[in-house]
Amino acid sequence: VIRRLSMNWGVFPVPFEGPGSDTRKVEAAIRWGTEKGYLRPGDVIVATGSTHGSSAEPDKSTDMIRVIEI
């Protein structure tokens, strides 16, 4: 999924390893983007995910989307 998303203009997929809530995962991605200089206050990001576990499974798909202003 990360490789596929990397092919889209303006998309920076950020992997998250280990256990954590959706909130912790999004916070880690925001922190990463801020540290790398990709994000500034006022920017808008879109976070997607799956509440079903691994999206690599054929019958699972993304079912969560959040639009967040930094």
PDB file of C-alpha atoms in Angstrom:
ATOM      1  CA  VAL A   1       0.000   0.000   0.000  1.00  0.00           C
ATOM      2  CA  ILE A   2       2.829   2.383   0.867  1.00  0.00           C
ATOM      3  CA  ARG A   3       4.528   1.811  -2.498  1.00  0.00           C
ATOM      4  CA  ARG A   4       1.263   2.392  -4.345  1.00  0.00           C
ATOM      5  CA  LEU A   5       0.471   5.560  -2.409  1.00  0.00           C
ATOM      6  CA  SER A   6       3.980   6.872  -3.064  1.00  0.00           C
ATOM      7  CA  MET A   7       3.104   7.078  -6.748  1.00  0.00           C
ATOM      8  CA  ASN A   8       0.464   9.759  -6.072  1.00  0.00           C
ATOM      9  CA  TRP A   9       1.447  13.417  -6.279  1.00  0.00           C
ATOM     10  CA  GLY A  10       1.451  15.135  -2.881  1.00  0.00           C
ATOM     11  CA  VAL A  11       1.054  11.891  -0.931  1.00  0.00           C
ATOM     12  CA  PHE A  12       3.606  10.955   1.716  1.00  0.00           C
ATOM     13  CA  PRO A  13       2.634   7.609   3.253  1.00  0.00           C
ATOM     14  CA  VAL A  14       4.087   7.161   6.741  1.00  0.00           C
ATOM     15  CA  PRO A  15       4.346   3.611   8.109  1.00  0.00           C
ATOM     16  CA  PHE A  16       3.678   2.999  11.802  1.00  0.00           C
ATOM     17  CA  GLU A  17       5.195  -0.017  13.512  1.00  0.00           C
ATOM     18  CA  GLY A  18       3.928  -1.468  16.737  1.00  0.00           C
ATOM     19  CA  PRO A  19       0.702  -1.272  18.708  1.00  0.00           C
ATOM     20  CA  GLY A  20      -1.165   1.966  19.019  1.00  0.00           C
ATOM     21  CA  SER A  21      -4.492   3.668  18.658  1.00  0.00           C
ATOM     22  CA  ASP A  22      -5.475   5.536  15.514  1.00  0.00           C
ATOM     23  CA  THR A  23      -4.845   8.773  17.396  1.00  0.00           C
ATOM     24  CA  ARG A  24      -1.270   7.751  18.272  1.00  0.00           C
ATOM     25  CA  LYS A  25      -0.605   6.726  14.682  1.00  0.00           C
ATOM     26  CA  VAL A  26      -1.848  10.031  13.287  1.00  0.00           C
ATOM     27  CA  GLU A  27       0.104  11.974  15.923  1.00  0.00           C
ATOM     28  CA  ALA A  28       3.280  10.088  14.951  1.00  0.00           C
ATOM     29  CA  ALA A  29       2.704  10.897  11.260  1.00  0.00           C
ATOM     30  CA  ILE A  30       2.127  14.579  12.046  1.00  0.00           C
ATOM     31  CA  ARG A  31       5.281  14.662  14.154  1.00  0.00           C
ATOM     32  CA  TRP A  32       7.241  12.993  11.320  1.00  0.00           C
ATOM     33  CA  GLY A  33       5.901  15.468   8.746  1.00  0.00           C
ATOM     34  CA  THR A  34       6.654  18.442  10.965  1.00  0.00           C
ATOM     35  CA  GLU A  35      10.204  17.260  11.708  1.00  0.00           C
ATOM     36  CA  LYS A  36      10.876  16.692   7.989  1.00  0.00           C
ATOM     37  CA  GLY A  37       9.523  20.147   7.125  1.00  0.00           C
ATOM     38  CA  TYR A  38       6.569  18.844   5.100  1.00  0.00           C
ATOM     39  CA  LEU A  39       3.932  20.210   7.510  1.00  0.00           C
ATOM     40  CA  ARG A  40       3.340  23.678   8.927  1.00  0.00           C
ATOM     41  CA  PRO A  41       0.532  25.158  11.020  1.00  0.00           C
ATOM     42  CA  GLY A  42      -2.567  25.605   8.867  1.00  0.00           C
ATOM     43  CA  ASP A  43      -1.767  22.710   6.521  1.00  0.00           C
ATOM     44  CA  VAL A  44      -4.468  20.099   5.955  1.00  0.00           C
ATOM     45  CA  ILE A  45      -3.734  16.375   5.947  1.00  0.00           C
ATOM     46  CA  VAL A  46      -5.844  13.329   5.169  1.00  0.00           C
ATOM     47  CA  ALA A  47      -5.295  10.222   7.300  1.00  0.00           C
ATOM     48  CA  THR A  48      -6.724   6.895   6.188  1.00  0.00           C
ATOM     49  CA  GLY A  49      -6.727   3.472   7.781  1.00  0.00           C
ATOM     50  CA  SER A  50      -8.558   0.278   8.469  1.00  0.00           C
ATOM     51  CA  THR A  51     -10.369  -0.659  11.646  1.00  0.00           C
ATOM     52  CA  HIS A  52     -10.275  -4.298  10.523  1.00  0.00           C
ATOM     53  CA  GLY A  53      -6.549  -4.827  11.037  1.00  0.00           C
ATOM     54  CA  SER A  54      -4.179  -5.439   8.159  1.00  0.00           C
ATOM     55  CA  SER A  55      -5.244  -3.895   4.864  1.00  0.00           C
ATOM     56  CA  ALA A  56      -3.030  -6.441   3.079  1.00  0.00           C
ATOM     57  CA  GLU A  57      -5.732  -9.078   3.498  1.00  0.00           C
ATOM     58  CA  PRO A  58      -7.851  -9.405   0.323  1.00  0.00           C
ATOM     59  CA  ASP A  59     -11.234  -8.935   2.010  1.00  0.00           C
ATOM     60  CA  LYS A  60     -10.150  -5.936   4.104  1.00  0.00           C
ATOM     61  CA  SER A  61     -10.157  -2.333   2.981  1.00  0.00           C
ATOM     62  CA  THR A  62      -9.737   1.213   4.201  1.00  0.00           C
ATOM     63  CA  ASP A  63     -12.814   2.249   6.129  1.00  0.00           C
ATOM     64  CA  MET A  64     -11.566   5.278   8.049  1.00  0.00           C
ATOM     65  CA  ILE A  65     -10.698   8.727   6.743  1.00  0.00           C
ATOM     66  CA  ARG A  66      -9.852  11.815   8.772  1.00  0.00           C
ATOM     67  CA  VAL A  67      -9.216  15.325   7.487  1.00  0.00           C
ATOM     68  CA  ILE A  68      -7.058  17.228   9.988  1.00  0.00           C
ATOM     69  CA  GLU A  69      -5.837  20.831  10.060  1.00  0.00           C
ATOM     70  CA  ILE A  70      -2.378  21.110  11.619  1.00  0.00           C
TER      71      ILE A  70
END
